[in-house]
Tab-separated table of C-alpha atoms and ligand atoms in Angstrom:
chain	number	residue	atom	x	y	z
A	2	MET	CA	112.865	87.417	126.194
A	3	PHE	CA	110.108	85.036	125.101
A	4	ILE	CA	109.752	81.452	123.926
A	5	ILE	CA	107.715	80.020	121.062
A	6	TYR	CA	107.419	76.288	120.610
A	7	GLY	CA	105.828	74.676	117.552
A	8	ASN	CA	106.053	74.544	113.760
A	9	PHE	CA	107.879	77.229	111.818
A	10	ILE	CA	107.799	77.416	108.009
A	11	HIS	CA	110.003	79.553	105.814
A	12	THR	CA	111.902	79.579	102.503
A	13	PRO	CA	115.559	80.367	103.212
A	14	VAL	CA	116.498	78.744	99.896
A	15	ARG	CA	114.581	79.955	96.846
A	16	GLY	CA	112.135	77.319	95.660
A	17	GLU	CA	112.386	75.201	98.787
A	18	LEU	CA	110.091	75.069	101.762
A	19	GLU	CA	111.726	74.373	105.109
A	20	VAL	CA	109.477	73.153	107.886
A	21	LEU	CA	111.016	73.405	111.334
A	22	SER	CA	108.756	70.948	113.165
A	23	ASN	CA	108.322	71.324	116.908
A	24	HIS	CA	111.174	73.758	117.236
A	25	LEU	CA	112.027	75.891	120.202
A	26	MET	CA	112.580	79.551	119.361
A	27	VAL	CA	113.798	82.187	121.766
A	28	VAL	CA	113.541	85.870	120.884
A	29	ASP	CA	115.311	88.574	122.819
A	30	GLN	CA	115.036	92.305	122.059
A	31	GLY	CA	113.628	91.558	118.642
A	32	ILE	CA	116.352	89.116	117.645
A	33	ILE	CA	116.118	85.336	117.321
A	34	VAL	CA	118.706	84.098	119.831
A	35	LEU	CA	117.899	80.396	119.805
A	36	LEU	CA	116.277	78.065	117.273
A	37	SER	CA	116.563	74.490	118.389
A	38	SER	CA	115.325	71.070	117.330
A	39	GLU	CA	116.404	69.500	120.616
A	40	PHE	CA	112.870	69.100	121.923
A	41	THR	CA	110.997	67.771	118.918
A	42	ASN	CA	109.495	64.889	120.886
A	43	ASP	CA	109.215	65.907	124.490
A	44	ALA	CA	108.413	69.490	125.145
A	45	ASN	CA	106.769	70.546	128.321
A	46	PRO	CA	106.864	74.037	129.710
A	47	THR	CA	109.127	73.127	132.623
A	48	THR	CA	111.800	71.482	130.453
A	49	LEU	CA	111.731	74.313	127.922
A	50	VAL	CA	111.947	77.059	130.512
A	51	SER	CA	114.767	75.426	132.449
A	52	HIS	CA	116.674	74.780	129.201
A	53	VAL	CA	116.331	78.408	128.147
A	54	MET	CA	117.224	79.701	131.603
A	55	SER	CA	120.361	77.559	131.650
A	56	LYS	CA	121.388	78.984	128.270
A	57	PHE	CA	120.594	82.587	129.153
A	58	PRO	CA	121.068	82.888	132.910
A	59	GLY	CA	119.817	86.039	134.549
A	60	THR	CA	117.331	87.026	131.843
A	61	THR	CA	113.631	87.541	132.349
A	62	LEU	CA	111.191	85.384	130.426
A	63	THR	CA	108.029	87.237	129.510
A	64	SER	CA	106.019	84.524	127.776
A	65	LEU	CA	105.913	80.964	126.512
A	66	LEU	CA	103.700	80.274	123.506
A	67	PHE	CA	102.783	76.776	122.360
A	68	VAL	CA	101.733	76.767	118.705
A	69	SER	CA	99.184	74.018	118.110
A	70	ARG	CA	99.169	71.406	115.348
A	71	HIS	CA	96.946	73.460	113.049
A	72	GLN	CA	98.981	76.568	113.509
A	73	PHE	CA	102.376	77.589	112.245
A	74	ILE	CA	104.708	80.590	112.282
A	75	VAL	CA	105.887	82.192	109.034
A	76	PRO	CA	108.130	85.195	108.366
A	77	GLY	CA	106.309	88.471	107.833
A	78	MET	CA	105.826	89.218	104.160
A	79	ILE	CA	107.219	92.440	102.761
A	80	ASP	CA	105.126	94.544	100.410
A	81	THR	CA	107.756	96.355	98.345
A	82	HIS	CA	105.321	98.571	96.468
A	83	VAL	CA	102.058	99.942	97.845
A	84	HIS	CA	100.204	103.265	97.478
A	85	ALA	CA	98.767	104.205	100.873
A	86	PRO	CA	96.484	107.010	99.599
A	87	GLN	CA	94.936	104.632	97.062
A	88	PHE	CA	93.360	102.442	99.792
A	89	VAL	CA	90.164	104.479	99.483
A	90	PHE	CA	89.405	103.105	96.055
A	91	HIS	CA	91.010	99.688	96.065
A	92	GLY	CA	88.684	97.108	94.559
A	93	SER	CA	87.204	99.697	92.206
A	94	ALA	CA	88.331	101.581	89.077
A	95	THR	CA	89.623	98.400	87.519
A	96	GLY	CA	88.663	98.821	83.861
A	97	VAL	CA	90.882	101.506	82.284
A	98	PRO	CA	94.432	101.768	80.918
A	99	LEU	CA	97.147	103.190	83.182
A	100	MET	CA	97.436	106.794	81.993
A	101	GLU	CA	93.644	107.241	81.948
A	102	TRP	CA	93.311	105.560	85.345
A	103	LEU	CA	95.906	107.914	86.821
A	104	HIS	CA	94.119	111.011	85.588
A	105	GLN	CA	90.549	109.838	86.254
A	106	ASN	CA	90.955	108.082	89.571
A	107	THR	CA	94.355	108.263	91.127
A	108	PHE	CA	95.475	111.887	90.939
A	109	PRO	CA	92.111	113.256	92.155
A	110	ALA	CA	91.950	110.736	95.023
A	111	GLU	CA	95.490	111.443	96.122
A	112	SER	CA	95.220	115.215	95.856
A	113	LYS	CA	92.198	115.076	98.197
A	114	MET	CA	94.716	114.152	100.895
A	115	LYS	CA	95.273	117.890	101.195
A	116	ASP	CA	91.890	118.195	102.917
A	117	VAL	CA	92.300	118.318	106.716
A	118	ASP	CA	89.082	116.447	107.527
A	119	TYR	CA	89.658	113.952	104.776
A	120	ALA	CA	93.206	112.912	105.544
A	121	LYS	CA	93.848	114.539	108.940
A	122	THR	CA	96.268	116.789	107.216
A	123	VAL	CA	96.665	120.156	105.626
A	124	TRP	CA	99.104	119.573	102.855
A	125	LYS	CA	100.630	116.719	100.864
A	126	ARG	CA	103.906	116.771	102.724
A	127	GLU	CA	102.071	116.536	106.007
A	128	ALA	CA	99.940	113.696	104.739
A	129	SER	CA	103.105	111.665	104.228
A	130	GLN	CA	104.324	112.702	107.661
A	131	ALA	CA	101.003	111.657	109.160
A	132	LEU	CA	101.373	108.265	107.483
A	133	ALA	CA	104.841	107.809	108.979
A	134	ASP	CA	103.423	108.823	112.396
A	135	GLU	CA	100.582	106.322	112.061
A	136	ILE	CA	102.925	103.469	111.125
A	137	GLU	CA	104.985	104.330	114.179
A	138	ARG	CA	101.921	104.496	116.421
A	139	ARG	CA	100.960	101.008	115.269
A	140	ARG	CA	104.514	99.753	115.886
A	141	GLN	CA	104.741	98.584	112.282
A	142	ARG	CA	107.703	98.553	109.955
A	143	GLY	CA	107.174	100.937	107.065
A	144	TYR	CA	109.110	102.837	104.452
A	145	VAL	CA	107.274	105.970	103.421
A	146	GLY	CA	107.657	108.340	100.519
A	147	LYS	CA	106.283	111.708	99.588
A	148	ILE	CA	105.294	111.661	95.907
A	149	ASN	CA	106.981	114.153	93.575
A	150	MET	CA	105.331	115.494	90.435
A	151	ASP	CA	106.100	118.746	88.660
A	152	ARG	CA	104.487	118.064	85.283
A	153	ASN	CA	101.685	116.197	83.508
A	154	SER	CA	99.412	115.799	86.499
A	155	ILE	CA	96.206	117.594	87.475
A	156	PRO	CA	96.772	121.265	88.333
A	157	GLU	CA	95.899	120.971	92.027
A	158	TYR	CA	98.435	118.184	92.475
A	159	ILE	CA	101.424	119.562	90.549
A	160	GLU	CA	104.246	121.063	92.566
A	161	ASP	CA	106.744	123.715	91.669
A	162	THR	CA	110.055	121.956	90.960
A	163	GLN	CA	112.132	123.586	93.675
A	164	GLU	CA	109.314	123.393	96.191
A	165	SER	CA	108.983	119.685	95.475
A	166	ILE	CA	112.682	119.156	96.177
A	167	ASP	CA	112.613	121.293	99.320
A	168	GLU	CA	109.503	119.591	100.673
A	169	THR	CA	111.136	116.230	100.052
A	170	GLU	CA	114.198	117.236	102.015
A	171	LYS	CA	112.008	118.397	104.905
A	172	PHE	CA	110.135	115.106	104.771
A	173	LEU	CA	113.376	113.105	104.830
A	174	GLN	CA	114.557	115.052	107.847
A	175	TYR	CA	111.219	114.650	109.612
A	176	VAL	CA	111.279	110.864	109.288
A	177	LEU	CA	115.005	110.493	109.983
A	178	GLU	CA	114.618	112.541	113.155
A	179	LYS	CA	112.337	109.859	114.543
A	180	LYS	CA	115.448	107.677	114.805
A	181	ASN	CA	113.102	104.696	114.588
A	182	PRO	CA	114.883	101.877	112.742
A	183	LEU	CA	111.514	100.485	111.607
A	184	ILE	CA	110.531	103.606	109.709
A	185	ARG	CA	112.556	105.053	106.868
A	186	PRO	CA	111.842	107.807	104.351
A	187	VAL	CA	111.864	107.017	100.637
A	188	ILE	CA	112.526	109.463	97.811
A	189	THR	CA	109.544	108.930	95.506
A	190	PRO	CA	109.528	110.540	92.060
A	191	ARG	CA	106.214	109.175	90.789
A	192	PHE	CA	107.497	108.178	87.324
A	193	ILE	CA	109.234	109.761	84.365
A	194	PRO	CA	106.092	111.284	82.749
A	195	THR	CA	105.369	113.436	85.827
A	196	CYS	CA	108.933	114.406	86.785
A	197	SER	CA	111.067	116.910	84.906
A	198	PRO	CA	114.787	116.192	84.455
A	199	HIS	CA	115.525	119.066	86.836
A	200	LEU	CA	113.331	117.532	89.543
A	201	LEU	CA	114.897	114.107	89.040
A	202	ALA	CA	118.390	115.545	89.302
A	203	GLY	CA	117.485	117.344	92.536
A	204	LEU	CA	116.089	114.149	93.996
A	205	GLY	CA	119.188	112.252	92.895
A	206	GLU	CA	121.281	114.719	94.889
A	207	LEU	CA	119.087	114.174	97.949
A	208	ALA	CA	119.431	110.399	97.553
A	209	GLU	CA	123.179	110.764	97.705
A	210	LYS	CA	123.210	113.359	100.492
A	211	TYR	CA	120.945	111.368	102.831
A	212	GLY	CA	121.713	107.800	101.737
A	213	VAL	CA	118.025	106.919	101.838
A	214	HIS	CA	115.850	104.598	99.777
A	215	VAL	CA	114.428	105.579	96.391
A	216	GLN	CA	111.315	104.223	94.712
A	217	SER	CA	109.486	104.869	91.482
A	218	HIS	CA	107.698	103.170	88.588
A	219	ILE	CA	109.699	101.919	85.645
A	220	ALA	CA	108.787	100.545	82.202
A	221	GLU	CA	105.257	99.643	83.276
A	222	SER	CA	102.839	99.778	80.352
A	223	ASP	CA	102.427	100.500	76.632
A	224	ASP	CA	100.742	103.874	77.168
A	225	GLN	CA	103.362	104.953	79.698
A	226	MET	CA	106.213	103.800	77.407
A	227	ALA	CA	104.693	105.726	74.491
A	228	PHE	CA	104.416	108.869	76.618
A	229	VAL	CA	108.056	108.662	77.676
A	230	GLU	CA	109.091	108.157	74.045
A	231	GLU	CA	107.248	111.396	73.214
A	232	LEU	CA	108.833	113.324	76.083
A	233	HIS	CA	112.320	111.850	75.776
A	234	PRO	CA	112.806	110.337	72.323
A	235	ARG	CA	115.127	107.319	72.274
A	236	GLU	CA	115.713	107.362	76.020
A	237	THR	CA	114.331	104.725	78.346
A	238	ASP	CA	113.046	105.201	81.885
A	239	THR	CA	116.099	103.326	83.101
A	240	GLU	CA	118.557	105.585	81.289
A	241	ILE	CA	116.824	108.699	82.584
A	242	PHE	CA	116.801	107.461	86.175
A	243	GLU	CA	120.419	106.435	85.801
A	244	LYS	CA	121.650	109.804	84.647
A	245	SER	CA	119.701	111.475	87.484
A	246	GLY	CA	121.570	109.408	90.073
A	247	LEU	CA	118.423	107.563	91.089
A	248	LEU	CA	119.577	104.007	90.445
A	249	THR	CA	121.226	103.012	93.712
A	250	PRO	CA	121.469	99.824	95.799
A	251	LEU	CA	118.680	101.345	97.908
A	252	THR	CA	116.362	101.869	94.925
A	253	VAL	CA	113.257	99.760	94.318
A	254	MET	CA	111.605	100.221	90.940
A	255	ALA	CA	108.041	98.958	90.501
A	256	HIS	CA	106.964	96.778	87.569
A	257	GLY	CA	109.708	96.664	84.921
A	258	THR	CA	107.538	94.583	82.589
A	259	HIS	CA	108.700	96.602	79.562
A	260	LEU	CA	112.413	96.706	80.402
A	261	ARG	CA	114.858	96.038	77.573
A	262	PRO	CA	117.702	93.578	78.164
A	263	SER	CA	120.169	96.484	78.442
A	264	ASP	CA	117.927	98.146	81.041
A	265	VAL	CA	117.873	94.965	83.110
A	266	GLN	CA	121.668	94.882	82.972
A	267	LYS	CA	121.816	98.488	84.164
A	268	LEU	CA	119.574	97.711	87.140
A	269	VAL	CA	121.704	94.687	87.989
A	270	SER	CA	124.907	96.684	87.784
A	271	HIS	CA	123.532	99.403	90.080
A	272	ARG	CA	122.135	96.701	92.415
A	273	THR	CA	118.744	98.356	92.044
A	274	ALA	CA	115.808	96.069	92.837
A	275	VAL	CA	112.465	95.572	91.142
A	276	ALA	CA	109.124	95.325	92.945
A	277	SER	CA	107.125	92.940	90.818
A	278	CYS	CA	103.396	93.623	91.084
A	279	PRO	CA	101.756	90.863	89.049
A	280	LEU	CA	98.101	91.628	89.818
A	281	SER	CA	98.509	95.240	88.765
A	282	ASN	CA	100.455	94.111	85.703
A	283	PHE	CA	97.536	91.930	84.586
A	284	PHE	CA	95.444	95.112	84.410
A	285	PHE	CA	97.899	97.689	83.101
A	286	SER	CA	101.056	96.197	81.696
A	287	GLY	CA	100.080	94.016	78.778
A	288	LYS	CA	103.227	92.051	79.572
A	289	ILE	CA	104.431	89.602	82.189
A	290	LEU	CA	107.739	90.055	83.995
A	291	PRO	CA	109.907	86.993	83.296
A	292	LEU	CA	110.732	86.845	86.963
A	293	GLN	CA	112.679	83.614	86.905
A	294	ARG	CA	114.875	84.765	83.999
A	295	TYR	CA	115.586	88.152	85.533
A	296	HIS	CA	116.373	86.538	88.869
A	297	SER	CA	118.906	84.278	87.193
A	298	GLU	CA	120.436	87.332	85.494
A	299	GLY	CA	121.114	88.746	88.947
A	300	LEU	CA	118.196	91.129	89.396
A	301	THR	CA	116.874	91.407	92.960
A	302	ILE	CA	113.093	91.045	92.905
A	303	GLY	CA	110.576	91.578	95.685
A	304	LEU	CA	106.812	91.388	95.353
A	305	GLY	CA	104.388	94.258	95.707
A	306	SER	CA	100.636	94.661	95.890
A	307	ASP	CA	100.743	97.997	94.029
A	308	LEU	CA	97.507	98.753	95.779
A	309	ALA	CA	95.282	100.141	94.161
A	310	GLY	CA	96.667	99.361	90.692
A	311	GLY	CA	96.365	95.870	92.145
A	312	TYR	CA	93.005	95.676	93.915
A	313	ALA	CA	94.171	93.355	96.711
A	314	ALA	CA	95.995	94.526	99.823
A	315	SER	CA	97.172	91.116	101.022
A	316	MET	CA	100.597	89.900	99.982
A	317	LEU	CA	99.093	86.434	99.573
A	318	HIS	CA	97.525	87.773	96.382
A	319	SER	CA	100.940	88.925	95.185
A	320	VAL	CA	102.375	85.461	95.811
A	321	ARG	CA	99.488	83.726	94.010
A	322	ASN	CA	99.539	86.120	91.086
A	323	SER	CA	103.303	85.840	90.708
A	324	VAL	CA	102.819	82.082	90.384
A	325	ILE	CA	99.955	82.435	87.889
A	326	ALA	CA	101.971	84.995	85.896
A	327	SER	CA	105.018	82.699	85.775
A	328	ARG	CA	102.829	79.969	84.288
A	329	ASN	CA	101.346	82.185	81.591
A	330	ILE	CA	104.375	83.795	79.996
A	331	PRO	CA	103.948	83.877	76.206
A	332	SER	CA	106.626	81.782	74.454
A	333	PRO	CA	107.822	80.384	77.774
A	334	GLN	CA	111.340	79.176	78.354
A	335	PRO	CA	112.230	76.149	80.469
A	336	GLY	CA	112.266	77.143	84.132
A	337	ASP	CA	109.930	80.134	83.761
A	338	ALA	CA	107.110	78.495	85.704
A	339	PHE	CA	107.403	78.354	89.474
A	340	ASP	CA	105.165	77.516	92.406
A	341	PHE	CA	104.117	78.859	95.804
A	342	ARG	CA	107.519	78.111	97.318
A	343	THR	CA	109.330	80.498	94.996
A	344	GLY	CA	106.462	82.974	95.227
A	345	PHE	CA	106.734	82.957	99.028
A	346	TRP	CA	110.509	83.353	98.818
A	347	HIS	CA	110.065	86.538	96.773
A	348	ALA	CA	107.473	87.813	99.267
A	349	THR	CA	109.878	87.309	102.179
A	350	VAL	CA	113.588	86.845	101.423
A	351	GLY	CA	113.351	88.574	98.027
A	352	GLY	CA	111.537	91.556	99.528
A	353	ALA	CA	114.105	91.803	102.317
A	354	LYS	CA	116.929	91.763	99.779
A	355	ALA	CA	115.154	94.378	97.662
A	356	LEU	CA	115.062	96.719	100.651
A	357	SER	CA	118.580	95.770	101.854
A	358	LEU	CA	117.122	94.377	105.071
A	359	ASP	CA	119.617	91.593	105.561
A	360	LYS	CA	118.217	90.545	108.945
A	361	LEU	CA	114.717	89.778	107.667
A	362	GLY	CA	112.978	87.249	105.434
A	363	CYS	CA	113.552	83.951	107.208
A	364	PHE	CA	114.220	82.451	110.623
A	365	ARG	CA	117.843	82.106	111.681
A	366	VAL	CA	119.693	82.910	114.875
A	367	GLY	CA	120.746	86.548	114.654
A	368	MET	CA	117.842	87.552	112.407
A	369	GLU	CA	115.084	89.929	113.477
A	370	PHE	CA	111.763	88.368	114.374
A	371	ASP	CA	109.022	89.694	112.066
A	372	ALA	CA	106.438	86.944	111.889
A	373	LEU	CA	102.836	85.833	111.591
A	374	MET	CA	101.090	83.051	113.464
A	375	ILE	CA	98.755	81.317	111.028
A	376	ASP	CA	95.798	79.269	112.191
A	377	VAL	CA	94.106	76.805	109.819
A	378	SER	CA	92.106	74.849	112.394
A	379	ILE	CA	89.501	72.440	111.143
A	380	VAL	CA	85.990	73.847	111.146
A	381	GLU	CA	83.549	71.065	111.994
A	382	ASP	CA	80.183	72.413	110.874
A	383	GLY	CA	78.958	74.546	108.037
A	384	PRO	CA	81.037	76.664	105.729
A	385	PRO	CA	84.630	77.307	106.750
A	386	THR	CA	85.023	80.487	108.756
A	387	HIS	CA	88.116	81.221	106.738
A	388	GLY	CA	89.300	80.292	103.263
A	389	VAL	CA	91.309	77.209	104.181
A	390	ASP	CA	89.690	73.768	104.389
A	391	THR	CA	91.997	71.674	106.512
A	392	PHE	CA	91.469	67.958	106.865
A	393	GLU	CA	92.819	65.460	109.367
A	394	GLY	CA	96.021	64.054	107.951
A	395	ASP	CA	97.098	67.239	106.183
A	396	THR	CA	100.807	67.713	106.716
A	397	THR	CA	102.190	71.068	107.805
A	398	GLU	CA	103.441	71.570	104.223
A	399	VAL	CA	99.946	70.972	102.854
A	400	MET	CA	98.385	73.313	105.398
A	401	PHE	CA	100.905	75.992	104.427
A	402	GLU	CA	100.227	75.546	100.708
A	403	LYS	CA	96.452	75.701	101.298
A	404	TRP	CA	96.884	78.876	103.318
A	405	VAL	CA	99.049	80.537	100.661
A	406	ASN	CA	96.529	79.663	97.953
A	407	CYS	CA	93.203	79.962	99.777
A	408	GLY	CA	93.779	81.753	103.063
A	409	ASP	CA	93.362	85.360	104.058
A	410	GLU	CA	93.928	87.712	106.964
A	411	ARG	CA	91.374	85.855	109.135
A	412	ASN	CA	93.950	83.084	109.457
A	413	ILE	CA	96.421	85.485	111.025
A	414	LYS	CA	96.217	85.179	114.801
A	415	ARG	CA	99.338	87.025	115.811
A	416	VAL	CA	101.721	89.508	114.238
A	417	TRP	CA	105.179	90.357	115.550
A	418	VAL	CA	107.338	93.189	114.269
A	419	ALA	CA	110.941	93.258	115.484
A	420	GLY	CA	109.930	90.858	118.228
A	421	GLU	CA	107.012	92.961	119.451
A	422	LEU	CA	103.574	91.412	119.424
A	423	ILE	CA	101.499	94.040	117.620
A	424	LEU	CA	98.355	92.028	116.860
A	425	LYS	CA	96.666	89.222	118.753
A	426	ARG	CA	93.342	87.613	117.884
A	427	GLU	CA	91.782	84.743	119.816
B	6	LIG	N1	102.669	104.954	87.486
B	6	LIG	C1	102.647	106.187	88.004
B	6	LIG	N2	101.845	106.281	89.069
B	6	LIG	C2	101.346	105.068	89.238
B	6	LIG	C3	100.439	104.511	90.191
B	6	LIG	O1	99.927	105.172	91.096
B	6	LIG	N3	100.153	103.196	90.038
B	6	LIG	C4	100.698	102.448	89.057
B	6	LIG	N4	100.385	101.178	88.973
B	6	LIG	N5	101.528	102.944	88.149
B	6	LIG	C5	101.849	104.225	88.243
B	7	LIG	FE1	102.496	101.720	91.724
């Protein structure tokens, strides 16, 4: 059990920032067990400890952290769509349309993961296993998929249909056998152009048999839409996924910028979520997801980096770009534009909802403690050592807004996952 005392900021209500000033939080076995405003004016270690000990007699306190005035605690952000093997080229290959980019950059880079020295692995399946192992080793939370493709990829990366299904089942079993609640396997048909109906049907059966998450790309770009029209005339991505049994409440579909109204309704009715990846969409989609409208129609929407379709790994970029996108929708409707508060909600609560993680996204008693400690201390001389210029008199709200808009990972001093401190920087 440990205590944190200081400022907490989160967005339990969409569009609204809640600052919990000088609050006392107690976390036990990964769960927030106390969140109190009783000591907003007089907190000293002795009072806090004796208060906590009187509430939870017989427990062992491991630490007491005082968060200073230029620091605050926020919920961990959830990246609902990221390509781990594309890290090698993120920041590059930014000038081509989607289908060309996949063939020129992405498929070759990913298929190299078969090389033992290159990816510490022998085969694609094992590369995904190695990723799950690495996430576990780092005590992170991560949902991992093994990509499926049995058509329209480069020869060295295409799988035989049955082999692809069998390898997926083995991968699911491998990850499930870890019995680690932080790590889950995800069925990952890449997208309709690279997956035959037979493959999709097989994966749909696995989704039902194992009750695991599903992810893919849906209605992303003009060139991808045109390709699907060629392969499956008059059928949309959504309809094809639906008839394959791949639209479930545990499904997260990336992009959705080219969805038709009837497709959106289908996703809503299956309680399938969308991972909106605005930075990637600026490059590939040619359209902006009307996030606010779809949210009000009942669609669950998380944010994703889509690394390396989006060049930036940090979720702060996803928040910022979701805000910029919302303010640049052609023929906007009232309410389309939103700000950092709504963006942050989608990066936390929205992402948690998208993944059916009902104990994550904000700070409440009974919720799991995934959090970041942000430091925006004033730098006296020279250029700021991080992106945020804080001035005396800035309120906690202002410091938070500056961090969301200008900060980066150098502002992150601590990271907790399920109550475990997994990163600490002085
Ligand atoms: N569609 C199919 N594969 C991909 C991918 O790797 N990135 C993006 N952005 N879209 C895709
Ligand atoms: Fe993607």
